[in-house]
Coordinates of C-alpha atoms in Angstrom, one line a residue:
M539 CA 0.0 0.0 0.0
K540 CA 1.2 3.5 -0.8
I541 CA 0.3 6.8 0.9
E542 CA 0.8 10.1 -0.8
R543 CA -0.2 13.8 -0.4
M544 CA -3.4 14.9 -2.2
D545 CA -4.2 18.5 -3.1
A546 CA -7.7 18.2 -4.5
I547 CA -10.6 15.8 -5.0
N548 CA -10.7 14.2 -8.5
T549 CA -13.1 11.9 -10.3
H550 CA -11.5 8.8 -8.6
H551 CA -12.3 10.3 -5.2
L552 CA -15.7 11.3 -6.3
K553 CA -16.5 7.7 -7.2
L554 CA -15.9 6.6 -3.6
I555 CA -17.8 9.5 -2.3
M556 CA -20.9 8.6 -4.4
R557 CA -20.7 5.0 -3.2
D558 CA -21.0 6.1 0.4
V559 CA -23.6 8.8 -0.2
N560 CA -26.0 6.5 -2.1
D561 CA -25.6 3.7 0.3
M562 CA -26.9 6.1 3.0
A563 CA -29.6 7.4 0.7
A564 CA -30.8 3.9 0.0
Y565 CA -30.9 3.1 3.7
L566 CA -33.0 6.2 4.4
K567 CA -35.3 5.5 1.3
M568 CA -34.2 8.7 -0.4
D569 CA -33.7 9.3 -4.1
S570 CA -30.1 8.8 -5.1
F571 CA -27.7 11.7 -5.4
D572 CA -25.7 12.5 -8.6
Y573 CA -22.9 14.8 -7.7
T574 CA -20.4 16.3 -10.2
M575 CA -16.9 17.8 -9.7
D576 CA -18.6 21.2 -9.8
D577 CA -20.7 20.2 -6.8
V578 CA -17.5 19.2 -4.9
N579 CA -15.9 22.5 -5.6
Q580 CA -18.9 24.3 -4.2
W581 CA -18.7 22.3 -0.9
I582 CA -15.0 23.3 -0.4
K583 CA -14.8 27.0 0.3
T584 CA -11.0 27.3 0.7
D585 CA -7.8 26.3 -1.0
E586 CA -6.1 25.6 2.3
I587 CA -6.5 21.9 2.2
I588 CA -4.5 19.1 3.9
G589 CA -5.1 15.6 2.5
Y590 CA -3.6 12.2 2.1
Q591 CA -4.7 9.2 0.0
M592 CA -3.8 5.5 -0.1
T593 CA -3.6 3.3 -3.1
D594 CA -3.2 -0.5 -3.3
G595 CA -1.8 -1.7 -6.6
G596 CA -2.6 1.6 -8.2
Q597 CA -6.2 1.4 -7.0
L598 CA -7.5 4.2 -4.7
V599 CA -8.7 2.6 -1.4
G600 CA -9.1 5.7 0.9
F601 CA -8.4 9.3 1.7
I602 CA -8.5 12.0 4.4
Y603 CA -9.1 15.5 3.1
G604 CA -9.9 18.5 5.4
I605 CA -9.3 22.1 6.4
I606 CA -7.8 23.9 9.4
E607 CA -10.3 26.4 10.9
S608 CA -10.0 28.0 14.3
E609 CA -7.1 25.8 15.2
T610 CA -9.1 22.6 14.5
F611 CA -8.7 20.2 11.6
H612 CA -12.2 19.7 10.2
V613 CA -13.1 16.8 7.9
Q614 CA -16.5 16.5 6.3
P615 CA -18.0 13.2 5.2
F616 CA -16.8 13.6 1.6
G617 CA -13.3 14.1 3.1
F618 CA -13.0 10.8 4.8
V619 CA -13.7 7.8 2.6
I620 CA -12.2 4.4 2.9
D621 CA -12.6 0.9 1.5
K622 CA -14.5 -1.2 3.9
Q623 CA -12.2 -4.1 3.3
N624 CA -9.2 -3.7 5.6
A625 CA -10.8 -0.4 6.8
D626 CA -9.0 -0.4 10.2
V627 CA -5.5 -0.6 8.6
I628 CA -6.3 2.0 5.9
A629 CA -7.7 4.5 8.5
H630 CA -4.7 3.9 10.8
H631 CA -2.1 4.8 8.1
L632 CA -4.0 7.7 6.7
F633 CA -4.6 9.3 10.1
K634 CA -1.0 8.6 11.1
A635 CA 0.3 10.6 8.0
C636 CA -2.3 13.3 8.4
S637 CA -2.0 13.8 12.2
T638 CA 1.9 13.9 12.0
E639 CA 1.8 16.9 9.6
L640 CA -0.9 18.6 11.7
I641 CA 0.8 18.1 15.0
N642 CA 4.0 19.6 13.5
K643 CA 1.9 22.6 12.5
G644 CA 0.6 23.0 16.1
I645 CA -2.9 21.5 15.5
H646 CA -4.1 19.2 18.2
D647 CA -7.8 19.2 17.7
F648 CA -9.4 16.9 15.1
A649 CA -13.1 17.0 14.2
F650 CA -14.3 14.3 11.7
S651 CA -17.9 14.3 10.5
V652 CA -18.6 10.9 9.0
L653 CA -21.6 9.3 7.5
G654 CA -23.4 7.3 10.1
N655 CA -22.2 3.8 9.3
K656 CA -20.6 1.5 11.8
T657 CA -17.4 0.9 9.8
Y658 CA -16.4 4.5 10.0
E659 CA -17.4 5.0 13.6
D660 CA -15.5 1.9 14.7
V661 CA -12.2 2.9 13.0
L662 CA -12.4 6.3 14.5
L663 CA -13.2 5.0 17.9
N664 CA -10.1 2.7 17.6
L665 CA -8.1 5.9 16.8
G666 CA -9.1 7.5 20.0
F667 CA -12.0 9.6 18.8
A668 CA -15.3 10.1 20.7
Y669 CA -18.8 11.0 19.7
E670 CA -19.7 14.7 19.9
Q671 CA -22.7 15.6 17.6
D672 CA -25.4 13.6 15.9
Y673 CA -27.1 14.8 12.7
G674 CA -30.5 13.3 11.9
V675 CA -33.1 13.3 9.1
L676 CA -36.8 12.8 9.6
D677 CA -39.1 11.8 6.8
I678 CA -42.3 13.9 7.3
N679 CA -44.3 11.4 5.1
T680 CA -43.7 8.6 7.6
Y681 CA -43.9 10.7 10.8
R682 CA -46.4 9.2 13.3
Q683 CA -48.3 11.6 15.6
L684 CA -47.0 11.5 19.1
D685 CA -49.2 10.8 22.1
S686 CA -49.7 14.0 24.0
L687 CA -52.5 15.2 26.3
S688 CA -51.3 18.8 26.3
K689 CA -53.6 21.5 25.1
L690 CA -51.3 23.7 23.1
N691 CA -52.1 26.8 21.0
V692 CA -49.5 27.2 18.3
R693 CA -48.7 30.5 16.6
M694 CA -46.0 31.9 14.3
V695 CA -43.5 34.4 15.7
S696 CA -44.4 38.1 15.5
I697 CA -42.5 41.4 15.7
D698 CA -43.6 41.7 19.3
D699 CA -41.6 38.6 20.4
E700 CA -38.1 40.1 20.4
K701 CA -37.6 40.0 24.2
L702 CA -39.2 36.5 24.3
L703 CA -36.8 35.2 21.7
T704 CA -33.8 36.5 23.6
K705 CA -35.1 34.6 26.6
M706 CA -35.4 31.5 24.5
A707 CA -31.8 32.0 23.5
D708 CA -30.9 31.7 27.2
I709 CA -32.7 28.4 27.4
I710 CA -30.6 27.0 24.5
I711 CA -27.4 28.4 26.0
G712 CA -28.3 27.0 29.4
Y713 CA -28.8 23.5 28.0
Q714 CA -25.6 23.7 25.9
N715 CA -23.4 25.2 28.7
D716 CA -24.7 22.9 31.5
S717 CA -22.9 19.8 32.7
P718 CA -22.2 17.3 31.1
V719 CA -22.6 19.0 27.7
F720 CA -20.3 22.0 28.1
G721 CA -20.9 23.0 24.5
T722 CA -21.1 26.8 24.4
G723 CA -18.2 29.0 23.4
S724 CA -17.0 32.4 24.6
K725 CA -19.0 35.3 26.0
E726 CA -18.9 37.0 22.6
V727 CA -20.5 33.9 21.0
I728 CA -23.2 33.8 23.7
Q729 CA -24.0 37.5 23.1
R730 CA -24.1 36.9 19.4
I731 CA -26.6 34.1 19.9
R732 CA -28.9 36.3 22.0
T733 CA -28.7 39.1 19.4
N734 CA -29.4 36.8 16.5
Y735 CA -32.4 35.2 18.3
G736 CA -33.9 38.7 18.8
K737 CA -33.6 39.5 15.1
I738 CA -35.8 36.6 14.2
A739 CA -38.8 38.6 15.2
H740 CA -38.1 41.1 12.5
E741 CA -37.5 38.7 9.6
E742 CA -40.2 38.2 7.1
D743 CA -41.5 34.7 6.2
E744 CA -39.7 33.2 9.2
I745 CA -40.8 29.7 10.0
F746 CA -40.8 29.9 13.8
Y747 CA -43.5 28.3 15.9
I748 CA -44.3 29.2 19.5
G749 CA -46.4 26.9 21.6
E750 CA -48.5 28.5 24.3
D751 CA -50.7 27.2 27.2
R752 CA -51.9 30.6 28.6
H753 CA -48.2 31.7 28.1
P754 CA -45.3 30.6 25.9
V755 CA -44.0 27.1 26.9
C756 CA -42.0 25.8 23.9
F757 CA -40.8 26.7 20.4
Q758 CA -39.3 25.4 17.2
G759 CA -37.5 27.4 14.5
Y760 CA -36.7 26.2 10.9
D761 CA -34.3 27.5 8.2
R762 CA -34.7 26.9 4.5
I763 CA -31.6 25.2 3.1
E764 CA -30.0 25.3 -0.3
N765 CA -29.0 22.1 -2.1
D766 CA -25.6 21.0 -0.7
Y767 CA -23.9 17.8 0.3
F768 CA -26.6 15.3 1.4
T769 CA -29.5 17.7 1.3
P770 CA -32.5 16.0 -0.5
N771 CA -35.1 17.9 -2.4
Q772 CA -37.9 19.4 -0.3
S773 CA -35.8 19.5 2.9
I774 CA -35.7 22.1 5.7
E775 CA -33.5 22.4 8.7
L776 CA -34.8 22.5 12.3
S777 CA -32.3 24.9 13.7
I778 CA -33.6 25.6 17.2
A779 CA -36.1 23.9 19.5
G780 CA -36.7 24.1 23.2
T781 CA -39.0 24.0 26.2
F782 CA -39.0 26.4 29.1
K783 CA -37.4 24.4 32.0
N784 CA -40.4 24.8 34.4
E785 CA -42.6 23.4 31.6
S786 CA -40.6 20.3 30.7
N787 CA -42.0 16.8 30.8
K788 CA -45.6 17.9 30.2
G789 CA -45.9 16.8 26.6
Y790 CA -45.7 20.3 25.1
Q791 CA -42.9 19.5 22.7
K792 CA -44.7 16.4 21.5
A793 CA -47.8 18.5 20.8
L794 CA -45.7 21.1 19.0
M795 CA -44.0 18.5 16.9
N796 CA -47.3 17.1 15.8
H797 CA -48.4 20.6 14.7
T798 CA -45.2 21.5 12.9
M799 CA -44.9 18.2 11.0
H800 CA -48.4 18.6 9.7
D801 CA -47.9 22.3 8.8
L802 CA -44.5 21.7 7.1
K803 CA -46.0 18.9 5.0
L804 CA -48.7 21.3 3.8
K805 CA -46.0 23.8 2.9
G806 CA -44.5 21.1 0.6
Y807 CA -41.6 19.8 2.7
R808 CA -40.6 16.2 2.9
W809 CA -37.4 16.0 4.9
V810 CA -36.4 17.7 8.2
M811 CA -32.6 17.9 8.9
L812 CA -31.6 18.5 12.5
D813 CA -28.7 17.9 15.0
W814 CA -28.0 17.6 18.7
R815 CA -25.1 17.1 21.1
I816 CA -24.8 13.5 22.1
T817 CA -24.1 14.5 25.7
N818 CA -27.5 16.3 25.9
I819 CA -29.6 13.4 27.1
S820 CA -32.9 15.3 26.7
S821 CA -32.3 16.1 23.0
R822 CA -30.9 12.7 22.3
R823 CA -33.8 10.8 23.9
F824 CA -36.5 13.0 22.3
W825 CA -35.2 13.0 18.7
Q826 CA -33.9 9.4 18.6
H827 CA -36.3 7.5 20.8
T828 CA -39.5 9.5 20.8
C829 CA -39.5 10.9 17.2
H830 CA -37.4 8.0 15.7
V831 CA -35.1 10.3 13.8
N832 CA -32.5 8.5 11.7
I833 CA -28.9 9.4 12.1
W834 CA -27.2 10.2 8.8
K835 CA -24.0 11.8 10.1
R836 CA -21.9 11.9 13.2
R837 CA -19.2 14.3 14.3
M838 CA -16.4 12.6 16.2
R839 CA -13.6 14.4 17.9
R840 CA -10.1 13.8 19.2
I841 CA -7.9 16.3 21.1
I842 CA -4.3 15.2 21.3
S843 CA -2.6 16.7 24.4
N844 CA 0.6 18.6 23.6
Q845 CA 2.1 16.9 26.7
F846 CA 2.8 13.8 24.4
E847 CA 6.0 15.6 23.4
W848 CA 7.7 14.7 26.7
G849 CA 8.1 11.2 25.4
N850 CA 9.9 12.2 22.2
F851 CA 13.5 11.2 22.9
S852 CA 14.8 12.1 19.5
D853 CA 16.3 15.4 20.9
G854 CA 18.5 13.5 23.3

């Protein structure tokens, strides 16, 4: 087997990408995708790429291809593709070459987003990665109404809801920043989240639902998404959802979910894309076990401590 540097994705890489994408599409009962090199070039927004590929007898068997952003090496699903035969060995050698270069550049944080298949998850677990974020897709056509006894009035957001939306931002921040999630960033990021939530009230045609039982108790906000990697036709993204803490476990989010799925179907949508921190047990249980959302992608992360360098005896 031979490992060499790669500077761009070509048609040989695209063939392996399409194999994985359409395997996942078939599993989720989606129409197949048909990407071109022009599509790939749209996905990658920078020329600052680090990549390695492996060949066996001249045949491409895998590659790692990603970018450095905010001192983290980010790899998207189309940037980590390996042959499932001998996957553990291929991934080992590719990551060894890639991580060696990155460590020498001072990069210790590795975030790999991979299609949700067990082969990729297992090889990354064996390389010291851990689960961080799940990405799901829900087929509105097969959605089954959830049991809920809650009486919920649902309305769309209005211009008078700016203060309420800022309060909702604090709910999301609270969940993300609480133990054991620890997901929120700096104070500047938190303030930006609050500001952006408040702006939602002033945006036209915003798809933002507020559930009320005499007063606001829960909410869901959706974003229209353009066609990109693994975005089926008629898809929309659930970007934010939450329930006020003193209103949890009363069935409000179930009732809101029933309403939004019906309304989105009337609006012509078929697929809902969403994500959650795997350490947020409330989100994980609700989306996976209550709503039966299928996982199509997982972000896995490894942080290599710079203390490893104490064991490098090459300096004498």
